[in-house]
PDB file of C-alpha atoms in Angstrom:
ATOM      1  CA  UNK A   1      -8.670  94.350 -32.427  1.00 65.00           C
ATOM      2  CA  UNK A   2      -6.254  94.978 -29.493  1.00 66.00           C
ATOM      3  CA  UNK A   3      -4.661  98.641 -28.626  1.00 88.00           C
ATOM      4  CA  UNK A   4      -1.746  99.584 -30.173  1.00 93.00           C
ATOM      5  CA  UNK A   5       1.232 101.722 -28.034  1.00 95.00           C
ATOM      6  CA  UNK A   6       4.163 102.587 -30.220  1.00 97.00           C
ATOM      7  CA  UNK A   7       7.411 104.802 -29.237  1.00 97.00           C
ATOM      8  CA  UNK A   8       5.879 108.152 -31.620  1.00 96.00           C
ATOM      9  CA  UNK A   9      10.099 107.658 -33.220  1.00 97.00           C
ATOM     10  CA  UNK A  10      13.593 105.827 -32.813  1.00 97.00           C
ATOM     11  CA  UNK A  11      17.081 106.446 -34.634  1.00 97.00           C
ATOM     12  CA  UNK A  12      19.734 104.124 -35.540  1.00 96.00           C
ATOM     13  CA  UNK A  13      22.873 104.217 -37.996  1.00 97.00           C
ATOM     14  CA  UNK A  14      22.815 102.135 -40.507  1.00 97.00           C
ATOM     15  CA  UNK A  15      24.397  98.881 -40.494  1.00 96.00           C
ATOM     16  CA  UNK A  16      23.275  98.476 -36.164  1.00 97.00           C
ATOM     17  CA  UNK A  17      19.945  97.065 -35.140  1.00 97.00           C
ATOM     18  CA  UNK A  18      17.475  98.467 -34.944  1.00 98.00           C
ATOM     19  CA  UNK A  19      14.575  97.380 -32.466  1.00 98.00           C
ATOM     20  CA  UNK A  20      11.657  98.568 -32.691  1.00 98.00           C
ATOM     21  CA  UNK A  21       9.120  98.245 -29.091  1.00 98.00           C
ATOM     22  CA  UNK A  22       5.408  97.722 -29.460  1.00 97.00           C
ATOM     23  CA  UNK A  23       3.179  96.659 -26.492  1.00 97.00           C
ATOM     24  CA  UNK A  24      -0.698  94.883 -26.767  1.00 95.00           C
ATOM     25  CA  UNK A  25      -1.482  94.285 -23.190  1.00 94.00           C
ATOM     26  CA  UNK A  26      -4.777  93.233 -24.050  1.00 91.00           C
ATOM     27  CA  UNK A  27      -4.816  91.015 -27.256  1.00 91.00           C
ATOM     28  CA  UNK A  28      -6.300  88.415 -26.871  1.00 87.00           C
ATOM     29  CA  UNK A  29      -5.322  84.521 -27.893  1.00 85.00           C
ATOM     30  CA  UNK A  30      -6.475  84.674 -31.261  1.00 83.00           C
ATOM     31  CA  UNK A  31      -4.984  88.208 -32.627  1.00 87.00           C
ATOM     32  CA  UNK A  32      -1.387  87.877 -34.188  1.00 89.00           C
ATOM     33  CA  UNK A  33       0.457  90.248 -34.313  1.00 93.00           C
ATOM     34  CA  UNK A  34       1.416  92.290 -37.704  1.00 93.00           C
ATOM     35  CA  UNK A  35       4.203  94.286 -38.687  1.00 96.00           C
ATOM     36  CA  UNK A  36       3.649  96.265 -41.805  1.00 96.00           C
ATOM     37  CA  UNK A  37       6.045  99.715 -43.041  1.00 97.00           C
ATOM     38  CA  UNK A  38       5.474 103.099 -45.346  1.00 97.00           C
ATOM     39  CA  UNK A  39       8.226 104.770 -46.112  1.00 96.00           C
ATOM     40  CA  UNK A  40       8.165 108.043 -47.413  1.00 91.00           C
ATOM     41  CA  UNK A  41       5.178 108.578 -50.215  1.00 84.00           C
ATOM     42  CA  UNK A  42       4.787 105.704 -50.854  1.00 93.00           C
ATOM     43  CA  UNK A  43       2.059 102.433 -49.768  1.00 95.00           C
ATOM     44  CA  UNK A  44       2.436 101.459 -46.767  1.00 96.00           C
ATOM     45  CA  UNK A  45       4.433  97.878 -47.244  1.00 96.00           C
ATOM     46  CA  UNK A  46       4.501  94.011 -45.301  1.00 93.00           C
ATOM     47  CA  UNK A  47       6.797  92.874 -43.290  1.00 96.00           C
ATOM     48  CA  UNK A  48       5.770  90.036 -40.963  1.00 94.00           C
ATOM     49  CA  UNK A  49       3.482  88.623 -38.523  1.00 91.00           C
ATOM     50  CA  UNK A  50       3.207  85.998 -35.998  1.00 91.00           C
ATOM     51  CA  UNK A  51       1.038  84.504 -33.443  1.00 90.00           C
ATOM     52  CA  UNK A  52       2.501  83.272 -30.026  1.00 90.00           C
ATOM     53  CA  UNK A  53       6.307  82.106 -31.578  1.00 88.00           C
ATOM     54  CA  UNK A  54       9.308  83.877 -32.960  1.00 93.00           C
ATOM     55  CA  UNK A  55       9.384  85.074 -36.543  1.00 95.00           C
ATOM     56  CA  UNK A  56      12.006  85.271 -39.196  1.00 96.00           C
ATOM     57  CA  UNK A  57      12.433  86.580 -42.842  1.00 95.00           C
ATOM     58  CA  UNK A  58      14.310  88.136 -45.266  1.00 95.00           C
ATOM     59  CA  UNK A  59      13.553  91.263 -43.426  1.00 94.00           C
ATOM     60  CA  UNK A  60      13.121  91.410 -40.179  1.00 97.00           C
ATOM     61  CA  UNK A  61      12.513  89.320 -37.367  1.00 98.00           C
ATOM     62  CA  UNK A  62      10.183  89.234 -35.083  1.00 98.00           C
ATOM     63  CA  UNK A  63      10.082  88.937 -30.599  1.00 97.00           C
ATOM     64  CA  UNK A  64       7.128  88.367 -29.114  1.00 96.00           C
ATOM     65  CA  UNK A  65       6.988  87.825 -25.584  1.00 96.00           C
ATOM     66  CA  UNK A  66       5.806  84.669 -23.299  1.00 94.00           C
ATOM     67  CA  UNK A  67       2.789  86.480 -22.515  1.00 94.00           C
ATOM     68  CA  UNK A  68       2.294  88.289 -25.997  1.00 95.00           C
ATOM     69  CA  UNK A  69       1.451  91.215 -24.826  1.00 95.00           C
ATOM     70  CA  UNK A  70       4.221  93.073 -26.527  1.00 96.00           C
ATOM     71  CA  UNK A  71       6.988  92.952 -29.598  1.00 97.00           C
ATOM     72  CA  UNK A  72       9.755  93.754 -30.639  1.00 98.00           C
ATOM     73  CA  UNK A  73      10.793  93.696 -34.462  1.00 98.00           C
ATOM     74  CA  UNK A  74      14.297  93.878 -35.213  1.00 98.00           C
ATOM     75  CA  UNK A  75      15.286  94.311 -38.240  1.00 97.00           C
ATOM     76  CA  UNK A  76      19.079  93.204 -38.329  1.00 96.00           C
ATOM     77  CA  UNK A  77      20.906  95.393 -39.962  1.00 95.00           C
ATOM     78  CA  UNK A  78      19.493  98.530 -41.040  1.00 96.00           C
ATOM     79  CA  UNK A  79      20.202 100.777 -44.098  1.00 97.00           C
ATOM     80  CA  UNK A  80      19.036 104.115 -45.133  1.00 97.00           C
ATOM     81  CA  UNK A  81      16.218 102.113 -47.389  1.00 96.00           C
ATOM     82  CA  UNK A  82      14.331 101.634 -43.790  1.00 97.00           C
ATOM     83  CA  UNK A  83      13.789 104.700 -42.489  1.00 98.00           C
ATOM     84  CA  UNK A  84       9.957 104.444 -42.402  1.00 97.00           C
ATOM     85  CA  UNK A  85       7.334 104.648 -40.003  1.00 97.00           C
ATOM     86  CA  UNK A  86       6.815 100.754 -38.411  1.00 98.00           C
ATOM     87  CA  UNK A  87       2.786 100.321 -37.323  1.00 97.00           C
ATOM     88  CA  UNK A  88       2.453  97.648 -35.713  1.00 96.00           C
ATOM     89  CA  UNK A  89      -0.612  95.858 -35.507  1.00 93.00           C
ATOM     90  CA  UNK A  90      -2.632  93.224 -34.048  1.00 90.00           C
ATOM     91  CA  UNK A  91      -5.999  92.270 -34.916  1.00 84.00           C
ATOM     92  CA  UNK A  92      -8.128  89.134 -35.447  1.00 75.00           C
ATOM     93  CA  UNK A  93     -10.058  88.457 -38.642  1.00 62.00           C
ATOM     94  CA  UNK A  94      -8.696  87.907 -41.911  1.00 60.00           C
ATOM     95  CA  UNK A  95     -10.075  89.770 -44.541  1.00 54.00           C
ATOM     96  CA  UNK A  96     -10.796  92.695 -42.418  1.00 70.00           C
ATOM     97  CA  UNK A  97      -9.017  96.262 -43.081  1.00 77.00           C
ATOM     98  CA  UNK A  98      -5.815  98.023 -41.069  1.00 84.00           C
ATOM     99  CA  UNK A  99      -6.288  99.622 -37.904  1.00 84.00           C
ATOM    100  CA  UNK A 100      -3.032 101.931 -38.552  1.00 90.00           C
ATOM    101  CA  UNK A 101      -2.416 103.161 -35.510  1.00 89.00           C
ATOM    102  CA  UNK A 102       0.519 105.911 -35.535  1.00 92.00           C
ATOM    103  CA  UNK A 103       3.623 104.182 -35.548  1.00 95.00           C
ATOM    104  CA  UNK A 104       6.727 104.553 -35.338  1.00 97.00           C
ATOM    105  CA  UNK A 105       9.275 106.275 -36.907  1.00 97.00           C
ATOM    106  CA  UNK A 106      11.921 104.586 -37.408  1.00 98.00           C
ATOM    107  CA  UNK A 107      15.401 106.941 -39.348  1.00 98.00           C
ATOM    108  CA  UNK A 108      18.728 104.983 -39.846  1.00 97.00           C
ATOM    109  CA  UNK A 109      21.136 107.811 -40.237  1.00 97.00           C
ATOM    110  CA  UNK A 110      25.313 107.672 -41.638  1.00 95.00           C
TER     111      UNK A 110
ATOM    112  CA  UNK B   1       4.319  93.178 -62.820  1.00 62.00           C
ATOM    113  CA  UNK B   2       2.451  96.231 -60.868  1.00 69.00           C
ATOM    114  CA  UNK B   3       0.515  93.783 -58.598  1.00 92.00           C
ATOM    115  CA  UNK B   4      -2.242  97.785 -57.593  1.00 96.00           C
ATOM    116  CA  UNK B   5      -1.199  99.921 -59.664  1.00 96.00           C
ATOM    117  CA  UNK B   6      -3.415 103.193 -59.086  1.00 97.00           C
ATOM    118  CA  UNK B   7      -4.847 105.782 -61.774  1.00 97.00           C
ATOM    119  CA  UNK B   8      -4.795 109.079 -61.850  1.00 97.00           C
ATOM    120  CA  UNK B   9      -0.982 109.571 -58.777  1.00 96.00           C
ATOM    121  CA  UNK B  10      -2.039 112.693 -58.737  1.00 97.00           C
ATOM    122  CA  UNK B  11      -5.239 114.461 -58.113  1.00 97.00           C
ATOM    123  CA  UNK B  12      -6.238 118.643 -58.709  1.00 97.00           C
ATOM    124  CA  UNK B  13      -9.391 120.227 -58.530  1.00 97.00           C
ATOM    125  CA  UNK B  14     -11.892 122.643 -57.464  1.00 97.00           C
ATOM    126  CA  UNK B  15     -14.664 122.189 -54.968  1.00 97.00           C
ATOM    127  CA  UNK B  16     -18.063 120.740 -56.531  1.00 97.00           C
ATOM    128  CA  UNK B  17     -16.528 118.565 -58.083  1.00 97.00           C
ATOM    129  CA  UNK B  18     -17.463 115.243 -59.417  1.00 97.00           C
ATOM    130  CA  UNK B  19     -14.264 112.587 -59.464  1.00 97.00           C
ATOM    131  CA  UNK B  20     -13.541 108.850 -59.555  1.00 97.00           C
ATOM    132  CA  UNK B  21      -9.796 107.153 -58.265  1.00 97.00           C
ATOM    133  CA  UNK B  22      -9.035 103.434 -60.193  1.00 97.00           C
ATOM    134  CA  UNK B  23      -7.622 101.021 -58.169  1.00 97.00           C
ATOM    135  CA  UNK B  24      -6.325  97.188 -60.622  1.00 97.00           C
ATOM    136  CA  UNK B  25      -4.651  94.551 -59.042  1.00 96.00           C
ATOM    137  CA  UNK B  26      -3.354  91.080 -60.166  1.00 95.00           C
ATOM    138  CA  UNK B  27      -2.723  89.099 -57.907  1.00 93.00           C
ATOM    139  CA  UNK B  28      -5.946  87.264 -57.832  1.00 92.00           C
ATOM    140  CA  UNK B  29      -6.767  88.801 -54.996  1.00 91.00           C
ATOM    141  CA  UNK B  30     -10.553  88.078 -53.841  1.00 87.00           C
ATOM    142  CA  UNK B  31     -10.846  91.066 -50.653  1.00 88.00           C
ATOM    143  CA  UNK B  32     -10.333  94.651 -52.292  1.00 91.00           C
ATOM    144  CA  UNK B  33      -9.597  97.572 -49.810  1.00 92.00           C
ATOM    145  CA  UNK B  34      -9.922 102.135 -50.034  1.00 94.00           C
ATOM    146  CA  UNK B  35      -7.767 103.714 -46.698  1.00 95.00           C
ATOM    147  CA  UNK B  36      -7.542 107.679 -47.089  1.00 95.00           C
ATOM    148  CA  UNK B  37      -4.515 109.616 -44.921  1.00 95.00           C
ATOM    149  CA  UNK B  38      -5.092 112.306 -44.188  1.00 91.00           C
ATOM    150  CA  UNK B  39      -2.467 115.336 -43.865  1.00 85.00           C
ATOM    151  CA  UNK B  40      -1.862 114.448 -40.269  1.00 84.00           C
ATOM    152  CA  UNK B  41      -0.959 110.576 -41.831  1.00 84.00           C
ATOM    153  CA  UNK B  42      -3.512 108.757 -40.247  1.00 87.00           C
ATOM    154  CA  UNK B  43      -4.725 106.150 -42.754  1.00 91.00           C
ATOM    155  CA  UNK B  44      -7.691 105.305 -42.044  1.00 91.00           C
ATOM    156  CA  UNK B  45     -10.240 102.468 -43.727  1.00 91.00           C
ATOM    157  CA  UNK B  46     -12.936 102.975 -45.972  1.00 91.00           C
ATOM    158  CA  UNK B  47     -14.502 100.264 -48.076  1.00 87.00           C
ATOM    159  CA  UNK B  48     -13.455  96.874 -47.939  1.00 87.00           C
ATOM    160  CA  UNK B  49     -15.318  94.652 -50.713  1.00 86.00           C
ATOM    161  CA  UNK B  50     -15.169  91.008 -50.986  1.00 83.00           C
ATOM    162  CA  UNK B  51     -15.464  88.861 -54.359  1.00 78.00           C
ATOM    163  CA  UNK B  52     -17.077  92.592 -55.354  1.00 76.00           C
ATOM    164  CA  UNK B  53     -19.779  92.434 -52.626  1.00 80.00           C
ATOM    165  CA  UNK B  54     -19.289  95.635 -50.346  1.00 82.00           C
ATOM    166  CA  UNK B  55     -18.212  94.047 -45.979  1.00 77.00           C
ATOM    167  CA  UNK B  56     -16.457  97.252 -44.741  1.00 74.00           C
ATOM    168  CA  UNK B  57     -18.071 100.463 -44.921  1.00 75.00           C
ATOM    169  CA  UNK B  58     -17.073 102.687 -42.456  1.00 76.00           C
ATOM    170  CA  UNK B  59     -18.282 106.612 -41.399  1.00 77.00           C
ATOM    171  CA  UNK B  60     -17.289 107.857 -44.493  1.00 87.00           C
ATOM    172  CA  UNK B  61     -20.130 110.316 -46.565  1.00 89.00           C
ATOM    173  CA  UNK B  62     -22.638 108.592 -49.103  1.00 90.00           C
ATOM    174  CA  UNK B  63     -20.256 111.606 -51.393  1.00 95.00           C
ATOM    175  CA  UNK B  64     -17.996 108.744 -51.768  1.00 94.00           C
ATOM    176  CA  UNK B  65     -19.646 105.392 -53.526  1.00 92.00           C
ATOM    177  CA  UNK B  66     -17.718 102.858 -54.235  1.00 91.00           C
ATOM    178  CA  UNK B  67     -17.989 100.531 -56.923  1.00 91.00           C
ATOM    179  CA  UNK B  68     -16.119  96.150 -58.404  1.00 90.00           C
ATOM    180  CA  UNK B  69     -16.815  95.699 -61.543  1.00 90.00           C
ATOM    181  CA  UNK B  70     -15.383  92.656 -61.331  1.00 90.00           C
ATOM    182  CA  UNK B  71     -12.626  90.904 -58.419  1.00 89.00           C
ATOM    183  CA  UNK B  72      -9.567  93.223 -60.063  1.00 93.00           C
ATOM    184  CA  UNK B  73     -11.315  96.303 -59.755  1.00 94.00           C
ATOM    185  CA  UNK B  74     -12.483  99.019 -56.660  1.00 94.00           C
ATOM    186  CA  UNK B  75     -13.310 103.001 -57.536  1.00 95.00           C
ATOM    187  CA  UNK B  76     -13.270 105.554 -54.966  1.00 96.00           C
ATOM    188  CA  UNK B  77     -16.327 107.853 -57.382  1.00 96.00           C
ATOM    189  CA  UNK B  78     -16.302 111.606 -54.874  1.00 96.00           C
ATOM    190  CA  UNK B  79     -19.140 113.579 -55.442  1.00 96.00           C
ATOM    191  CA  UNK B  80     -19.141 117.000 -54.752  1.00 97.00           C
ATOM    192  CA  UNK B  81     -15.819 117.477 -53.415  1.00 97.00           C
ATOM    193  CA  UNK B  82     -15.192 119.347 -50.301  1.00 96.00           C
ATOM    194  CA  UNK B  83     -11.215 120.475 -48.974  1.00 96.00           C
ATOM    195  CA  UNK B  84     -11.044 118.319 -46.686  1.00 94.00           C
ATOM    196  CA  UNK B  85     -10.684 115.631 -48.886  1.00 96.00           C
ATOM    197  CA  UNK B  86      -7.428 116.558 -49.154  1.00 96.00           C
ATOM    198  CA  UNK B  87      -5.286 113.607 -49.229  1.00 96.00           C
ATOM    199  CA  UNK B  88      -3.780 110.308 -50.003  1.00 97.00           C
ATOM    200  CA  UNK B  89      -6.200 107.534 -51.622  1.00 97.00           C
ATOM    201  CA  UNK B  90      -4.438 103.774 -51.054  1.00 97.00           C
ATOM    202  CA  UNK B  91      -6.204 100.678 -52.512  1.00 96.00           C
ATOM    203  CA  UNK B  92      -4.975  97.434 -51.089  1.00 95.00           C
ATOM    204  CA  UNK B  93      -5.999  93.997 -52.108  1.00 93.00           C
ATOM    205  CA  UNK B  94      -5.757  90.338 -49.308  1.00 90.00           C
ATOM    206  CA  UNK B  95      -6.193  86.407 -50.150  1.00 84.00           C
ATOM    207  CA  UNK B  96      -7.124  84.959 -47.653  1.00 73.00           C
ATOM    208  CA  UNK B  97      -4.115  81.840 -46.604  1.00 68.00           C
ATOM    209  CA  UNK B  98      -2.676  79.052 -43.866  1.00 62.00           C
ATOM    210  CA  UNK B  99      -1.865  79.837 -41.015  1.00 59.00           C
ATOM    211  CA  UNK B 100      -3.540  84.068 -40.402  1.00 59.00           C
ATOM    212  CA  UNK B 101      -1.898  85.296 -43.108  1.00 68.00           C
ATOM    213  CA  UNK B 102      -3.164  88.354 -44.856  1.00 78.00           C
ATOM    214  CA  UNK B 103      -0.670  90.344 -46.559  1.00 85.00           C
ATOM    215  CA  UNK B 104      -2.504  93.049 -48.079  1.00 90.00           C
ATOM    216  CA  UNK B 105      -0.724  95.140 -50.939  1.00 93.00           C
ATOM    217  CA  UNK B 106      -1.191  97.870 -50.905  1.00 96.00           C
ATOM    218  CA  UNK B 107      -0.823 100.775 -53.981  1.00 96.00           C
ATOM    219  CA  UNK B 108       1.480 103.399 -54.483  1.00 96.00           C
ATOM    220  CA  UNK B 109      -1.676 105.798 -54.248  1.00 97.00           C
ATOM    221  CA  UNK B 110      -3.494 108.503 -55.417  1.00 97.00           C
ATOM    222  CA  UNK B 111      -2.760 112.579 -54.100  1.00 97.00           C
ATOM    223  CA  UNK B 112      -6.042 114.479 -54.057  1.00 97.00           C
ATOM    224  CA  UNK B 113      -5.824 118.287 -53.568  1.00 97.00           C
ATOM    225  CA  UNK B 114      -9.182 120.115 -53.382  1.00 97.00           C
ATOM    226  CA  UNK B 115      -8.842 122.999 -54.385  1.00 96.00           C
TER     227      UNK B 115
END
């Protein structure tokens, strides 16, 4: 699976949009981009995934560049409960493990 | 209603002991996993089972032995516990779906402390 690069930490004011970038320049055509997050002391939680097109669900939006070498997770109106470590993961096969990197520690401040 | 549950939540034990951690999922998934999160917060896969068969076995000491009595359960037995085994162990499960979606659902974790 392709390697990903994320900034180690970011801050965001409550109510503002949080934009979390991820670089995956070695991504292959059949690899998906997944985002998970881990709130302190809890198990990781799925957020969203995509292949080529931008995706949106009730939690977030995922913007994937046309060349697919990078993506951005957008939390449109961050709340204090969104403070967590966010992991960008690229993977090919289903049924296989997630390769968690170091992720981005997002701190949402009042 | 808990989707993926683990017991115990906390486990404190002495070096050299043998202990087990249990995991159960009520989602009807056919794949289950064990991950280990160390003190530096790195989360790494240990094992994966699909329909009770081992499909992933990372470089984990053979003191760790997973056991899957049925699709809904994946237990982790650890022999001769060492200080370095102290970590948080997460169980997860998943089911392949169309469109490449395969959400993994994680349990709350078991915090193991070896003294």
